[in-house]
Short mmCIF file of C-alpha atoms and ligand atoms in Angstrom, two decimals:
data_model
loop_
_atom_site.label_atom_id
_atom_site.label_comp_id
_atom_site.label_asym_id
_atom_site.label_seq_id
_atom_site.Cartn_x
_atom_site.Cartn_y
_atom_site.Cartn_z
CA MET M 1 -148.65 30.19 58.54
CA THR M 2 -149.48 30.57 54.84
CA SER M 3 -151.59 27.96 53.05
CA GLU M 4 -148.54 26.53 51.20
CA ALA M 5 -146.49 26.33 54.37
CA ALA M 6 -149.43 24.66 56.11
CA LYS M 7 -148.90 21.79 53.68
CA ILE M 8 -145.28 21.22 54.68
CA LYS M 9 -144.75 17.76 56.09
CA LYS M 10 -141.16 17.00 55.37
CA ILE M 11 -138.05 19.11 54.88
CA VAL M 12 -134.41 18.24 54.33
CA ILE M 13 -131.20 19.99 55.33
CA CYS M 14 -128.09 19.81 53.16
CA THR M 15 -124.62 20.95 54.23
CA GLY M 16 -122.29 21.49 51.26
CA GLY M 17 -118.74 22.65 50.52
CA GLY M 18 -115.94 22.92 53.07
CA ASP M 19 -117.14 22.50 56.65
CA ALA M 20 -117.21 25.47 59.00
CA PRO M 21 -117.69 25.81 62.76
CA GLY M 22 -121.40 26.38 63.41
CA LEU M 23 -122.86 23.87 60.93
CA ASN M 24 -124.14 21.65 63.72
CA ALA M 25 -125.64 24.67 65.47
CA VAL M 26 -127.62 25.45 62.27
CA ILE M 27 -128.71 21.82 61.97
CA ARG M 28 -129.94 21.72 65.57
CA ALA M 29 -131.73 25.08 65.37
CA ALA M 30 -133.45 24.32 62.05
CA THR M 31 -134.40 20.84 63.24
CA LEU M 32 -135.93 22.01 66.51
CA ALA M 33 -137.75 24.91 64.82
CA ALA M 34 -139.18 22.48 62.22
CA LEU M 35 -140.08 19.77 64.74
CA ASN M 36 -141.87 22.41 66.79
CA ARG M 37 -144.05 23.01 63.72
CA ASN M 38 -144.68 19.25 63.43
CA TRP M 39 -142.61 18.92 60.25
CA GLU M 40 -140.41 15.88 59.69
CA VAL M 41 -136.73 16.70 59.19
CA TYR M 42 -134.01 14.75 57.40
CA GLY M 43 -130.40 15.52 56.63
CA ILE M 44 -128.99 14.59 53.22
CA ARG M 45 -125.70 12.82 53.74
CA ASP M 46 -122.53 14.37 52.36
CA GLY M 47 -123.94 17.26 50.38
CA TYR M 48 -126.28 15.83 47.75
CA ASN M 49 -124.53 12.45 47.61
CA GLY M 50 -127.17 10.90 49.87
CA LEU M 51 -129.78 11.54 47.16
CA LEU M 52 -127.58 11.02 44.09
CA MET M 53 -125.82 7.88 45.34
CA PRO M 54 -128.07 6.43 48.08
CA GLU M 55 -126.70 2.91 47.45
CA GLN M 56 -123.42 4.03 49.03
CA TYR M 57 -125.07 4.42 52.42
CA LEU M 58 -125.96 1.35 54.47
CA GLU M 59 -128.67 3.22 56.39
CA GLY M 60 -129.84 5.18 53.33
CA GLY M 61 -128.80 8.58 52.05
CA LEU M 62 -131.19 10.49 54.31
CA LEU M 63 -130.64 10.74 58.05
CA ARG M 64 -133.76 11.34 60.14
CA LEU M 65 -133.14 14.29 62.42
CA THR M 66 -134.89 13.86 65.75
CA ARG M 67 -134.57 15.73 69.02
CA ASP M 68 -132.27 13.00 70.27
CA ARG M 69 -130.06 13.16 67.20
CA VAL M 70 -129.46 16.91 67.47
CA ARG M 71 -129.01 16.94 71.25
CA GLY M 72 -125.72 18.42 72.50
CA ILE M 73 -124.24 19.32 69.09
CA THR M 74 -124.36 23.14 69.10
CA HIS M 75 -120.76 23.44 70.24
CA LEU M 76 -119.35 20.72 67.97
CA GLY M 77 -117.30 21.50 64.86
CA GLY M 78 -117.98 19.67 61.61
CA THR M 79 -121.43 18.51 60.48
CA ILE M 80 -123.26 15.41 61.70
CA ILE M 81 -124.75 14.86 58.23
CA GLY M 82 -121.44 15.17 56.37
CA THR M 83 -120.45 17.44 53.52
CA THR M 84 -118.41 17.40 50.34
CA ASN M 85 -116.81 19.91 48.03
CA ARG M 86 -116.74 17.37 45.23
CA GLY M 87 -119.70 16.20 43.17
CA ASN M 88 -121.41 19.52 42.46
CA PRO M 89 -124.71 18.32 40.84
CA LEU M 90 -124.47 21.14 38.29
CA ARG M 91 -121.06 19.92 37.12
CA PHE M 92 -120.85 16.34 38.33
CA PRO M 93 -117.60 14.66 37.21
CA VAL M 94 -118.27 11.45 35.25
CA LYS M 95 -115.49 9.21 33.98
CA LYS M 96 -115.93 8.27 30.32
CA LEU M 97 -114.88 4.97 28.71
CA ASP M 98 -111.76 6.58 27.23
CA GLY M 99 -110.64 7.56 30.76
CA THR M 100 -111.36 11.28 30.40
CA VAL M 101 -113.69 13.02 32.82
CA GLU M 102 -116.62 15.16 31.76
CA GLU M 103 -118.99 17.37 33.75
CA VAL M 104 -122.67 16.38 33.75
CA ASP M 105 -125.68 18.33 35.06
CA ARG M 106 -127.50 15.99 37.49
CA THR M 107 -130.02 18.47 38.89
CA ASP M 108 -133.01 16.82 37.14
CA GLU M 109 -132.06 13.53 38.76
CA LEU M 110 -131.85 15.34 42.06
CA LEU M 111 -135.31 16.86 41.59
CA ARG M 112 -136.72 13.38 40.90
CA ALA M 113 -135.17 12.15 44.14
CA PHE M 114 -136.84 15.02 46.04
CA LEU M 115 -140.19 13.99 44.51
CA LEU M 116 -139.62 10.31 45.24
CA HIS M 117 -138.97 11.05 48.91
CA GLN M 118 -141.90 13.49 49.05
CA ILE M 119 -139.66 16.26 50.29
CA ASP M 120 -141.49 19.58 50.41
CA ALA M 121 -138.56 21.94 50.89
CA LEU M 122 -134.80 22.16 51.21
CA ILE M 123 -132.62 24.18 53.56
CA SER M 124 -129.24 24.45 51.86
CA VAL M 125 -126.40 25.47 54.15
CA GLY M 126 -123.25 26.45 52.30
CA GLY M 127 -121.03 28.95 50.57
CA ASP M 128 -121.09 30.41 47.07
CA GLY M 129 -121.00 26.99 45.34
CA SER M 130 -123.91 25.71 47.44
CA MET M 131 -125.92 28.89 46.84
CA GLU M 132 -125.35 28.55 43.09
CA ILE M 133 -126.73 25.00 43.23
CA ALA M 134 -129.63 26.13 45.45
CA HIS M 135 -130.43 28.91 42.98
CA ALA M 136 -130.41 26.46 40.04
CA LEU M 137 -132.72 24.07 41.92
CA ALA M 138 -135.03 26.94 42.90
CA LYS M 139 -135.24 28.02 39.24
CA LYS M 140 -136.35 24.48 38.40
CA GLY M 141 -139.16 24.74 40.92
CA LEU M 142 -137.71 23.34 44.15
CA TRP M 143 -138.66 25.15 47.34
CA VAL M 144 -135.28 26.23 48.70
CA VAL M 145 -133.99 28.51 51.44
CA GLY M 146 -130.24 29.08 51.74
CA VAL M 147 -128.13 29.65 54.86
CA PRO M 148 -124.75 31.39 54.36
CA LYS M 149 -121.75 29.47 55.65
CA THR M 150 -118.04 29.83 55.04
CA ILE M 151 -114.94 30.63 57.03
CA ASP M 152 -113.91 32.77 54.02
CA ASN M 153 -116.72 35.35 54.56
CA ASP M 154 -116.81 35.90 50.79
CA LEU M 155 -120.57 35.56 50.29
CA ASP M 156 -122.28 38.72 49.15
CA GLY M 157 -125.52 40.08 50.59
CA THR M 158 -124.87 39.13 54.21
CA VAL M 159 -122.78 41.17 56.63
CA ILE M 160 -121.08 37.99 57.76
CA THR M 161 -121.18 34.23 57.28
CA PHE M 162 -121.01 31.86 60.24
CA GLY M 163 -117.68 30.10 60.71
CA PHE M 164 -115.68 33.22 59.93
CA ASP M 165 -115.48 34.51 63.50
CA THR M 166 -114.17 31.18 64.80
CA ALA M 167 -111.54 31.02 62.06
CA VAL M 168 -110.41 34.60 62.73
CA SER M 169 -110.32 34.06 66.51
CA PHE M 170 -108.17 30.96 66.14
CA ALA M 171 -105.79 32.63 63.67
CA THR M 172 -105.45 35.59 66.05
CA GLU M 173 -104.59 33.28 68.94
CA CYS M 174 -101.95 31.63 66.73
CA LEU M 175 -100.42 35.04 65.94
CA ASP M 176 -100.20 35.78 69.68
CA ARG M 177 -98.30 32.53 70.19
CA LEU M 178 -96.04 33.13 67.22
CA HIS M 179 -95.06 36.63 68.37
CA THR M 180 -93.18 35.34 71.40
CA THR M 181 -91.19 32.71 69.53
CA ALA M 182 -90.49 35.08 66.63
CA ALA M 183 -89.20 37.73 69.07
CA SER M 184 -87.10 35.24 71.05
CA HIS M 185 -85.33 34.00 67.90
CA GLN M 186 -85.30 37.30 65.96
CA ARG M 187 -87.00 35.52 63.08
CA VAL M 188 -89.49 36.33 60.38
CA LEU M 189 -92.60 34.21 60.84
CA VAL M 190 -94.80 33.81 57.80
CA VAL M 191 -98.33 32.60 58.55
CA GLU M 192 -100.59 31.37 55.74
CA VAL M 193 -104.35 31.31 56.23
CA MET M 194 -107.25 30.12 54.08
CA GLY M 195 -109.83 32.43 52.54
CA ARG M 196 -109.65 31.62 48.82
CA TYR M 197 -109.74 34.78 46.70
CA ALA M 198 -110.80 37.08 49.56
CA GLY M 199 -108.50 38.46 52.24
CA TRP M 200 -110.98 38.69 55.12
CA ILE M 201 -109.38 36.08 57.41
CA ALA M 202 -105.86 37.41 56.81
CA LEU M 203 -106.93 41.02 57.29
CA GLU M 204 -109.06 40.67 60.41
CA SER M 205 -106.78 38.24 62.23
CA GLY M 206 -103.71 40.11 60.99
CA VAL M 207 -104.94 43.39 62.47
CA SER M 208 -106.19 41.75 65.68
CA GLY M 209 -102.95 39.79 66.10
CA SER M 210 -100.70 42.76 65.22
CA ALA M 211 -99.09 41.31 62.10
CA ASP M 212 -96.48 43.64 60.63
CA VAL M 213 -97.31 42.71 57.05
CA ILE M 214 -100.64 41.46 55.67
CA LEU M 215 -100.76 40.14 52.12
CA ILE M 216 -104.25 39.75 50.68
CA PRO M 217 -105.51 38.70 47.23
CA GLU M 218 -107.03 42.14 46.67
CA ILE M 219 -103.58 43.81 46.67
CA PRO M 220 -100.83 42.15 44.59
CA TYR M 221 -97.65 42.52 46.63
CA ASP M 222 -94.14 43.63 45.80
CA ILE M 223 -91.78 41.37 47.76
CA LYS M 224 -89.15 44.13 47.79
CA LYS M 225 -91.57 46.39 49.69
CA VAL M 226 -92.24 43.59 52.18
CA ALA M 227 -88.49 43.06 52.67
CA GLN M 228 -88.09 46.82 53.09
CA LYS M 229 -90.68 46.83 55.91
CA ILE M 230 -88.76 44.05 57.68
CA ARG M 231 -85.48 45.94 57.34
CA GLU M 232 -87.10 49.11 58.71
CA ARG M 233 -88.27 47.17 61.75
CA ASP M 234 -84.76 45.80 62.24
CA GLU M 235 -83.38 49.34 62.14
CA LEU M 236 -85.83 50.33 64.87
CA GLY M 237 -84.60 47.43 66.99
CA ARG M 238 -87.64 45.25 66.32
CA ASN M 239 -85.66 42.41 64.88
CA PHE M 240 -88.52 40.03 64.28
CA SER M 241 -91.56 40.27 62.04
CA ILE M 242 -94.88 38.55 61.56
CA VAL M 243 -96.07 38.30 57.96
CA MET M 244 -99.66 37.19 57.44
CA VAL M 245 -100.33 35.72 53.99
CA ALA M 246 -103.76 34.89 52.58
CA GLU M 247 -103.67 31.70 50.51
CA GLY M 248 -104.94 33.72 47.54
CA ALA M 249 -102.21 36.38 47.79
CA LYS M 250 -100.20 36.90 44.63
CA PRO M 251 -97.11 38.90 43.68
CA LEU M 252 -97.34 41.87 41.33
CA GLY M 253 -97.57 40.51 37.81
CA GLY M 254 -97.79 36.95 39.15
CA ASP M 255 -100.62 34.50 39.81
CA VAL M 256 -102.22 32.72 42.74
CA SER M 257 -100.43 29.61 43.94
CA VAL M 258 -102.44 26.51 43.03
CA VAL M 259 -101.91 23.00 44.38
CA SER M 260 -104.25 21.17 42.01
CA ARG M 261 -107.00 21.55 39.45
CA GLU M 262 -109.61 18.81 39.02
CA VAL M 263 -112.71 18.53 36.85
CA GLY M 264 -115.86 19.15 38.90
CA ARG M 265 -114.32 21.08 41.77
CA ALA M 266 -112.79 24.46 42.51
CA GLU M 267 -109.02 24.80 42.17
CA ARG M 268 -107.12 24.08 45.40
CA LEU M 269 -104.98 26.95 46.56
CA GLY M 270 -101.76 26.48 48.52
CA GLY M 271 -98.13 27.47 48.52
CA ALA M 272 -98.56 31.25 48.79
CA GLY M 273 -96.90 31.31 52.22
CA GLU M 274 -94.04 29.12 51.07
CA ARG M 275 -93.34 31.44 48.16
CA VAL M 276 -93.33 34.50 50.42
CA ALA M 277 -91.15 32.80 53.08
CA HIS M 278 -88.63 31.67 50.49
CA ASP M 279 -88.44 35.05 48.77
CA LEU M 280 -88.20 36.97 52.05
CA GLN M 281 -85.36 34.84 53.38
CA GLU M 282 -83.53 35.48 50.12
CA GLN M 283 -84.23 39.23 50.21
CA THR M 284 -83.52 39.90 53.89
CA GLY M 285 -81.08 37.13 54.82
CA LYS M 286 -83.12 36.68 58.00
CA GLU M 287 -84.03 33.28 59.32
CA THR M 288 -87.63 32.70 58.23
CA ARG M 289 -90.17 30.09 59.29
CA LEU M 290 -93.52 29.21 57.76
CA VAL M 291 -96.70 28.15 59.56
CA VAL M 292 -99.67 27.08 57.43
CA LEU M 293 -102.85 27.13 59.51
CA GLY M 294 -104.92 25.48 56.76
CA HIS M 295 -107.73 23.22 57.93
CA LEU M 296 -107.10 24.05 61.61
CA LEU M 297 -109.20 27.14 60.86
CA ARG M 298 -112.17 24.96 59.95
CA GLY M 299 -112.20 22.82 63.09
CA GLY M 300 -113.01 23.25 66.74
CA THR M 301 -115.73 24.77 68.81
CA PRO M 302 -117.61 27.68 67.22
CA THR M 303 -117.25 30.98 69.07
CA THR M 304 -120.27 32.38 70.90
CA PHE M 305 -120.81 34.76 67.98
CA ASP M 306 -120.84 31.93 65.44
CA ARG M 307 -123.07 29.72 67.59
CA LEU M 308 -125.55 32.52 67.96
CA ILE M 309 -125.74 33.56 64.30
CA ALA M 310 -125.75 29.92 63.20
CA GLN M 311 -128.80 29.28 65.38
CA ARG M 312 -130.44 32.50 64.28
CA PHE M 313 -129.86 31.52 60.62
CA GLY M 314 -131.21 27.99 61.17
CA ALA M 315 -134.38 29.18 62.88
CA ALA M 316 -134.81 32.02 60.35
CA ALA M 317 -134.62 29.51 57.48
CA VAL M 318 -137.56 27.62 58.98
CA ARG M 319 -139.48 30.88 59.48
CA ALA M 320 -138.80 31.69 55.81
CA LEU M 321 -140.44 28.41 54.80
CA GLU M 322 -143.36 29.11 57.11
CA GLN M 323 -143.78 32.50 55.41
CA ASP M 324 -143.71 30.79 52.00
CA GLN M 325 -140.44 32.50 51.01
CA ARG M 326 -138.76 30.70 48.11
CA GLY M 327 -135.40 30.98 46.42
CA VAL M 328 -134.02 33.21 49.15
CA MET M 329 -130.98 33.20 51.41
CA VAL M 330 -131.00 34.21 55.05
CA ALA M 331 -128.63 37.15 55.56
CA LEU M 332 -127.35 39.01 58.59
CA ASP M 333 -128.37 42.66 58.54
CA PRO M 334 -127.74 43.83 62.12
CA PRO M 335 -129.61 44.00 64.36
CA THR M 336 -131.78 41.52 62.51
CA VAL M 337 -131.76 38.87 59.81
CA LYS M 338 -133.36 39.38 56.43
CA TYR M 339 -134.00 37.34 53.29
CA ILE M 340 -132.36 38.18 49.99
CA PRO M 341 -132.97 36.51 46.60
CA LEU M 342 -130.48 33.70 45.93
CA GLU M 343 -129.77 35.40 42.64
CA GLU M 344 -128.44 38.43 44.50
CA ALA M 345 -126.31 36.30 46.82
CA THR M 346 -124.64 34.52 43.91
CA GLN M 347 -123.92 37.46 41.65
CA ARG M 348 -120.47 38.34 42.92
CA MET M 349 -117.85 37.40 45.47
CA LYS M 350 -117.48 39.68 48.49
CA THR M 351 -113.84 40.73 48.58
CA VAL M 352 -112.17 43.28 50.89
CA PRO M 353 -112.96 46.87 49.79
CA LEU M 354 -109.62 48.68 49.83
CA ASP M 355 -111.16 51.75 51.43
CA CYS M 356 -112.94 49.91 54.24
CA ASP M 357 -112.40 50.98 57.82
CA ILE M 358 -110.33 47.91 58.74
CA MET M 359 -107.93 48.61 55.87
CA LEU M 360 -107.68 52.27 56.88
CA THR M 361 -107.04 51.25 60.49
CA ALA M 362 -104.26 48.87 59.46
CA ARG M 363 -102.63 51.51 57.27
CA ASP M 364 -102.87 54.10 60.08
CA LEU M 365 -101.04 51.65 62.34
CA GLY M 366 -98.25 51.24 59.80
CA THR M 367 -99.10 47.74 58.64
CA SER M 368 -97.59 46.93 55.26
CA PHE M 369 -99.70 45.39 52.49
CA GLY M 370 -96.67 45.00 50.25
CA ASP M 371 -97.82 47.83 47.97
O1 LIG X 1 -114.00 27.64 51.30
C1 LIG X 1 -113.48 27.14 52.47
C2 LIG X 1 -112.07 26.66 52.29
O2 LIG X 1 -111.58 26.25 53.54
C3 LIG X 1 -111.13 27.68 51.63
O3 LIG X 1 -110.69 28.65 52.52
C4 LIG X 1 -110.05 26.78 51.10
O4 LIG X 1 -109.39 27.33 49.97
C5 LIG X 1 -110.80 25.54 50.69
O5 LIG X 1 -112.01 25.54 51.42
C6 LIG X 1 -110.05 24.27 50.98
O6 LIG X 1 -110.77 23.19 50.53
P1 LIG X 1 -110.40 21.66 50.82
O7 LIG X 1 -111.23 21.25 52.00
O8 LIG X 1 -110.79 20.95 49.59
O9 LIG X 1 -108.94 21.57 51.13
#
């Protein structure tokens, strides 16, 4: 243990952004690893809200994490300390007297709260938004270690984020179920999955679940080409088709389908599947049904893979603190974990490389990407 780490008495864990299966496994692993070093551990409630708006919590904005509190949670979805994808402290939405909303930087306030509670270090578990906040706090002097979470798998610098495998496994199981009903009714089944501006969930579950068409944000699609693929299948006697659509998929020359835009939060995507289903029914005349998997992908029991990497990440975050590592994110670099600067992790979004092996595999199998 380094001299700085020897001074650690109290750390906090924050879970931010959309929840993902494996968050509780990280919380338990980090808590046990810290308690075993005789550090006190607290969870900030609902992202940073527990520190920025403590008055909203009857029992206070910090939840003491004890062995009892983290017992039996590894397999549970969600997060026992809560999360939010609103109220980013870098761009906190504040309503002005004239009714308009403006974004305010509340990180200094947050730093004061860390001082007030005598918190030595923060483990921030989240996606790109959370890592951006963690990086900003680290630049202002806070001792921070990040842990990469998101079902979208769009964080750069780590081979994978936890939560992704569970989401892909569930989507694949759904495709298996949809195949039989699609075949029985000779229908086109359009399945929309989350993933924001990256096509990882659609691609990996689409290939694993034998989708005939996979539409991802990285490749703007031509609906005529998709319709053509469905007609070709019909001619071969395969008179049903499964079309996997990433929520960020967009037509050639068109834009992503957005449900809402609000100050202080990322735009909400939705409607991509509906657009494809509508256009395909028009183009092919075939009966078409839409299934939007949405938040189902974020719930449920984490897979063994996610439980394991989540625990490895949680324990590695504590080891990073013990080694006096600051402003870094834990990353998976098989067969081990490594630490990369938060700056590196936040530089760009990890999208699907069009020449990657999974893409080549799908193309070799005849899967259409609508291009
Ligand atoms: O980033 C995770 C994610 O589930 C995305 O795939 C999706 O676009 C977004 O969060 C949905 O957010 P919300 O929980 O606000 O609906």
